Structures are given as C-alpha cells and as structure tokens.
Short mmCIF file of C-alpha atoms in Angstrom, two decimals:
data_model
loop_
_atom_site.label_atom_id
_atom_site.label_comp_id
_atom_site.label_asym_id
_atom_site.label_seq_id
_atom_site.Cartn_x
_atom_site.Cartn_y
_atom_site.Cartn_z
CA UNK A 1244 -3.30 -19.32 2.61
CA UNK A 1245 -3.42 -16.50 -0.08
CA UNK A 1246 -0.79 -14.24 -0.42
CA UNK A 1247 1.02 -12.05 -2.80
CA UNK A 1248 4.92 -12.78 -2.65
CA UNK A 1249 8.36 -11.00 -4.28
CA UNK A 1250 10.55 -13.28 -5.52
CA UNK A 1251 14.05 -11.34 -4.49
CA UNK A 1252 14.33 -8.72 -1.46
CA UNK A 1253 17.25 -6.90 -3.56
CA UNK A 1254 17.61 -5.75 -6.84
CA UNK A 1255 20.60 -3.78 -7.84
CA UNK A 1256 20.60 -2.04 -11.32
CA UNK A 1257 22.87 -0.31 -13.56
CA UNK A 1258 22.10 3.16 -14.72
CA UNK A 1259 20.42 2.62 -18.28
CA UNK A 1260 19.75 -0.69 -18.23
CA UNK A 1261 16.28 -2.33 -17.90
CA UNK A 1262 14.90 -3.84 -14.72
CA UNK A 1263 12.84 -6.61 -14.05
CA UNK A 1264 11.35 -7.10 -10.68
CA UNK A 1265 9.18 -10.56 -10.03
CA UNK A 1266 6.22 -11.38 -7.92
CA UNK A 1267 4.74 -14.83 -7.59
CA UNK A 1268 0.94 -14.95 -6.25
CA UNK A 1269 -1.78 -17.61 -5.19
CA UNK A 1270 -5.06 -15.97 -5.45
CA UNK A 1271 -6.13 -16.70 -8.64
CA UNK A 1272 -9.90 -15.06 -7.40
CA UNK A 1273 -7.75 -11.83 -7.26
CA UNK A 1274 -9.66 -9.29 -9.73
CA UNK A 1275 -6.14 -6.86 -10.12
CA UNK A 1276 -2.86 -6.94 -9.93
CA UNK A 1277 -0.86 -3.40 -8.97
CA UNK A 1278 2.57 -2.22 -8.37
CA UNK A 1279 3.35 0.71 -5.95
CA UNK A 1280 6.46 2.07 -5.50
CA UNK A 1281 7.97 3.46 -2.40
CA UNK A 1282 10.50 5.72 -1.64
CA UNK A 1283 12.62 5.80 1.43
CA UNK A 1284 10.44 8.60 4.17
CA UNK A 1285 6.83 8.23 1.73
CA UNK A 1286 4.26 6.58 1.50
CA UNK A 1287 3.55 4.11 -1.36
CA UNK A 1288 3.07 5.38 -4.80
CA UNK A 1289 0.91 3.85 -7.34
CA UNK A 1290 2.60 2.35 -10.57
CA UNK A 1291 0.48 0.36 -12.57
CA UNK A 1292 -2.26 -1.79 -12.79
CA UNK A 1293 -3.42 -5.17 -14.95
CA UNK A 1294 -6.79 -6.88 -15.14
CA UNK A 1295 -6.46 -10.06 -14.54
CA UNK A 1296 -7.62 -11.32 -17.69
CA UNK A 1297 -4.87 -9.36 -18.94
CA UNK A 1298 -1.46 -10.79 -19.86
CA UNK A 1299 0.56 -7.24 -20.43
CA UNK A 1300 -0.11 -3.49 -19.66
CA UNK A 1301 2.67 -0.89 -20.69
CA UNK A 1302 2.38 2.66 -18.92
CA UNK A 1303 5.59 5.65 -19.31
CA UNK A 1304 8.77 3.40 -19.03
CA UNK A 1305 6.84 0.22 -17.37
CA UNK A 1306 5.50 -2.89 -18.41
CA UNK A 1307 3.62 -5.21 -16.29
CA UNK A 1308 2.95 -8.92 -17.31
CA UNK A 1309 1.03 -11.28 -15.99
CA UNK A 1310 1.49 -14.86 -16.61
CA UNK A 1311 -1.74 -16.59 -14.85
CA UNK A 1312 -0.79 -20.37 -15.67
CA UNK A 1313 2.23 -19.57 -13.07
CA UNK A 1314 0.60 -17.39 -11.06
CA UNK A 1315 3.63 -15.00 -11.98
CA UNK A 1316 3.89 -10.88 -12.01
CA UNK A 1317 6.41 -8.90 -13.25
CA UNK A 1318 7.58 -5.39 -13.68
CA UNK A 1319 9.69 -3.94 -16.47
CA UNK A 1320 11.34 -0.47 -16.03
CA UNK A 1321 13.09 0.66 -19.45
CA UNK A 1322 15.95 2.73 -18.98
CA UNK A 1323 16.31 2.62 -15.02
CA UNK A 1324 17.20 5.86 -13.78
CA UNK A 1325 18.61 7.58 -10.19
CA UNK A 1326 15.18 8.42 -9.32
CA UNK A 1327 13.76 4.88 -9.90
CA UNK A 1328 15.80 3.56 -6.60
CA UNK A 1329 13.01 2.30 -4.29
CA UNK A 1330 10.89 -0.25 -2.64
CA UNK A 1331 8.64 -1.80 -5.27
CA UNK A 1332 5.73 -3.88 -3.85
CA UNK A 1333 3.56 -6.02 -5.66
CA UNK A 1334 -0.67 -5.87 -4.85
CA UNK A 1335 -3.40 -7.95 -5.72
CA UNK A 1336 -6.78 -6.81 -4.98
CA UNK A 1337 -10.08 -8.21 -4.61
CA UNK A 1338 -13.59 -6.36 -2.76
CA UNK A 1339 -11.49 -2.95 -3.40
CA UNK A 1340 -8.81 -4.01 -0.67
CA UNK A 1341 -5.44 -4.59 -1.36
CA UNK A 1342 -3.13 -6.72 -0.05
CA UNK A 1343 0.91 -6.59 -0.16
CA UNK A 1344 3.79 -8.36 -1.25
CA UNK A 1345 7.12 -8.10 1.00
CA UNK A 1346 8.64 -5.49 -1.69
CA UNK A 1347 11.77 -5.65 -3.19
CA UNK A 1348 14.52 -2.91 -3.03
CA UNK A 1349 16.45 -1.53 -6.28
CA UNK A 1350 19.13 0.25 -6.26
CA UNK A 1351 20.29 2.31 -9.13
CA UNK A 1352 24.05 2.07 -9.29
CA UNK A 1353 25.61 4.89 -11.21
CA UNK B 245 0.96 13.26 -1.10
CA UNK B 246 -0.12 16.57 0.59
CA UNK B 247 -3.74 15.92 -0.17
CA UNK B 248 -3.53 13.01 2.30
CA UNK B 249 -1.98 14.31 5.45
CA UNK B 250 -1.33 12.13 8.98
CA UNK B 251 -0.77 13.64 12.61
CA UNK B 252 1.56 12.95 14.76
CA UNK B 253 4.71 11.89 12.09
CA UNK B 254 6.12 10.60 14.80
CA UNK B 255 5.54 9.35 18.51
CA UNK B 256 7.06 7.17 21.46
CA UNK B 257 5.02 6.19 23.99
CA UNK B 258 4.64 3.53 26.54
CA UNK B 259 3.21 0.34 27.41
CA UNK B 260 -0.73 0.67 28.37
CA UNK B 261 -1.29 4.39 26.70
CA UNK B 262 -4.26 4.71 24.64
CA UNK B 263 -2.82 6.58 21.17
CA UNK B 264 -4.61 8.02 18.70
CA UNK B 265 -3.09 8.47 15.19
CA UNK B 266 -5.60 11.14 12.70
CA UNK B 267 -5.45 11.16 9.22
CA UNK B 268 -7.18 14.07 7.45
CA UNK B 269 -7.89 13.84 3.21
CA UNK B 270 -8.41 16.86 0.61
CA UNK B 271 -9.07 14.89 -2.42
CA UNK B 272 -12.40 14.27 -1.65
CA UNK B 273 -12.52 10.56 -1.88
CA UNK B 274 -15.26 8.40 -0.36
CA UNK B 275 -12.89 5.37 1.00
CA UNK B 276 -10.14 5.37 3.61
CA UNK B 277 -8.06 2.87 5.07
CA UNK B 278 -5.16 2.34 7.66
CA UNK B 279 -1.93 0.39 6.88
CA UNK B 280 0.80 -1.22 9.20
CA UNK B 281 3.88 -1.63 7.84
CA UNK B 282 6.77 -3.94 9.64
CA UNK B 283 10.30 -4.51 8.21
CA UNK B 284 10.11 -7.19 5.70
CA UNK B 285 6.45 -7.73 5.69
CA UNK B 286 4.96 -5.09 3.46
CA UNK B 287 1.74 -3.06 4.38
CA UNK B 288 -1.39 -4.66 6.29
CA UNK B 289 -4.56 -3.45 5.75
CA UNK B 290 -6.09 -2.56 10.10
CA UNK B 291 -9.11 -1.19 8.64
CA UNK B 292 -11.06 0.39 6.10
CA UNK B 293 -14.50 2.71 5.76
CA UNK B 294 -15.99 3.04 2.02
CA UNK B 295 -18.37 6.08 3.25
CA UNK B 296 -19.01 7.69 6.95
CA UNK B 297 -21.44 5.29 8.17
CA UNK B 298 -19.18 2.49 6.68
CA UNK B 299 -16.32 0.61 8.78
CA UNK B 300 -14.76 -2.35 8.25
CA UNK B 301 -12.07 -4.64 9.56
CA UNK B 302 -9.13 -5.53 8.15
CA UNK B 303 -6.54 -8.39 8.15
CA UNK B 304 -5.00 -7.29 11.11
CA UNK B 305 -8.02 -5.33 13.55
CA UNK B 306 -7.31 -7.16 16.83
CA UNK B 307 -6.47 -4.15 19.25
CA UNK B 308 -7.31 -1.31 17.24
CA UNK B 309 -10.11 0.72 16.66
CA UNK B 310 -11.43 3.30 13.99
CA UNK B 311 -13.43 6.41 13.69
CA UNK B 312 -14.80 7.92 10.76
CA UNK B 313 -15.62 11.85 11.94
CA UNK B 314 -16.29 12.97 8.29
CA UNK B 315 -15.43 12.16 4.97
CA UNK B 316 -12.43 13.56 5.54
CA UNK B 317 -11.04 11.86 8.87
CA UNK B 318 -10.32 8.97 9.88
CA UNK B 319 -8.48 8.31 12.93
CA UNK B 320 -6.92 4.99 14.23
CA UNK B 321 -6.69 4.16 17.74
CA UNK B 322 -4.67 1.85 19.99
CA UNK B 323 -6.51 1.45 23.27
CA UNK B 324 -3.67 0.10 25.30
CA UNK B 325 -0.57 -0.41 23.23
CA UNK B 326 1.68 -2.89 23.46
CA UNK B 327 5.79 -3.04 22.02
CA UNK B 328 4.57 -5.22 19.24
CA UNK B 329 2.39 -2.53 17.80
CA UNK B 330 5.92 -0.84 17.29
CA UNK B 331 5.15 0.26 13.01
CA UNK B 332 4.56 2.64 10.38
CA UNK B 333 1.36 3.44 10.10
CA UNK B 334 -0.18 4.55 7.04
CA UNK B 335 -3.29 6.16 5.91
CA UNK B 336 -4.74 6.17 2.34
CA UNK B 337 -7.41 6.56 0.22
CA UNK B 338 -8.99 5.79 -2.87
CA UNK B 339 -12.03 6.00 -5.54
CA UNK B 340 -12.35 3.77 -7.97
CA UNK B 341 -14.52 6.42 -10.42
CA UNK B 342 -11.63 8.34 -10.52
CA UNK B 343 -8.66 8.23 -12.28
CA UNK B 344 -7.22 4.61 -12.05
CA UNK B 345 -9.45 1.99 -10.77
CA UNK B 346 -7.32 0.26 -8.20
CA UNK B 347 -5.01 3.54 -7.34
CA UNK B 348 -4.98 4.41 -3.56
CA UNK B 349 -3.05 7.90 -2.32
CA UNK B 350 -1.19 7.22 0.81
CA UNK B 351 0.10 9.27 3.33
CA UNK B 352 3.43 10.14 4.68
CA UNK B 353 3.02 8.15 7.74
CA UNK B 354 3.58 7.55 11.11
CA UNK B 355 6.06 5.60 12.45
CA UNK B 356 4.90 4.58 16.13
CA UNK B 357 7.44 3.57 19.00
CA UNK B 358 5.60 1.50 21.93
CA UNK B 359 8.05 0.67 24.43
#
C-alpha cells in the first residue's frame, strides 16, 4: 500500500553540527512532500515544503531534498541547536490531505 | 497555536460513553480536519470538511463522527468508545491561498483515555 516511512526512530545530535533526518516514500502520485516538526506537549509545526518535481528547497537553516528515482526525502538542519530537539515527521500530500510518516526523534546533546 | 484551540485537553472516560472532543479556529480558514495520533504511528487523518456543508472521511472514520457548526467548529465524536480509541487527538486547519500551500496549523490536542 502507499505510505510515507522514516528511516530511523532516533536521531541524536551534537550541538552545532548539522542533521540529517531521512524519509523513504511509495507514492510517487504524491503532489508534495512536507516536514512538520513536533515538540513534546504541541501539536505539529510546519517546516517545509517541496514540489514534487522539485529536487531541493532551502528555507532558514533547512534544506529538503528529494530524490524521486529512490523515492527518498530528506531534511537538513544547519547548525542544530537546543531548541531544534523534537519529533520530525515526514508528509506527503495529495487531494489537500496529508498523510504521516512514523517521525523520528532528535535529540540535541549539549 | 492559540488561533487553533481544542476542548477538553484532557479526559478519561469509560467503555460505552459517547465523547465529544470541540475544536474551535480564529484564523479564519475554510478547511478543518481531525488527527489521531498513537505511539509510533504518526498522525491519521479521522476526518476532514473543506467548507460547512463539506465533510469527508478519512483513513481512519470507522466509529467516529463529525460536525461542522460553523466555519469555525468542528467537533469530533465517539459514539460509544472503546480502549482502543485510547489517543491524541488533534485538530488542524489549513488554506492553501494563504501563506504556504501545503501548511496546516494544529492544535494543542487532546489526549483521550478510554478505559
């Protein structure tokens, strides 16, 4: 069936460096692909968003690439900071509904 | 986000009860949808409404039910709940001629206890 999948549950980062968090996906039909980000007692938090006849968007401190020959998704943060520990969750989206990835928790070690 | 607000934050409640779970919006947006969220399973869209005389069922409908008072409500409902209905609930919503196409404002949820 179609689904949008993370490719670790766990990240753990140190302070500074850059992070790289991975989705793999099978709908190739899907029209987006977003990131949200979570943190612990909130609701999701938009991050980013890529067409999918895109292969990179940057925003402020992210990049998101898509690679559609393996169906692959990825999330850059430059610089990770405290305030970047979360849940990130991968989207795709098709007839304006989304649909979610498992998510994938980073920690920030200081 | 305080422009999407959900009531109660929290309940426990038993076996059979019929719960209701509101979800009021200030931003003004045309579409609204309700999200379950399990441990290790990410968010499930229940339903979704993309205008008041506009509902729609989700991945995961079977034994809820919706009800879209106004442009800004939209309450869930669990007719007779059962443990595995035990979740977060979350509410969100979204237009696409705003701001980011795709972007949808959630909620702070609800986190339901059926036992």
């Amino acid at each position: 069936g179609e689904s949008v999948g993370l490719h670790l549950p766990t990240l753990s980062v140190q302070e500074g460096d850059n992070s790289i968090i991975n989705c793999a996906y099978s709908n190739s039909a899907s029209d987006y692909f977003i990131w949200y980000k979570q943190e612990s007692g909130k609701g999701p938090q938009f991050i980013i968003d890529i067409r999918s006849n895109m292969d990179k968007r940057q925003g402020q401190r992210v990049t998101v690439l898509l690679n559609k020959t393996v169906k692959h998704l990825s999330l850059q943060i430059a610089a990770t900071q405290p305030g970047d520990s979360a849940v990130y969750f991968c989207a795709e989206t098709s007839d304006y509904k989304l649909s979610f990835g498992a998510g994938t928790t980073v920690t920030v070690r200081a | 986000d305080a422009d999407v607000t959900q009531t109660p934050r929290n309940r426990i409640t038993k076996t059979g009860k019929r719960i209701m779970l509101e979800c009021s919006q200030t931003k003004g947006h045309d579409r609204m949808y309700w999200y379950r969220q399990d441990p290790g399973l990410g968010l499930r869209l229940i339903y979704y409404s993309f205008d008041v005389k506009d509902i729609n069922k989700g991945e995961i409908s079977d034994g809820y039910s919706v009800s879209r008072q106004a442009q800004a409500k939209f309450s869930l409902s669990l007719e007779s709940a059962i443990p595995n209905q035990t979740a977060l609930y979350f509410c969100a919503t979204s237009d696409p001629g705003q701001g980011y196409y795709n972007e949808q404002f959630f909620g702070p949820g609800t986190r339901l206890t059926v036992l």
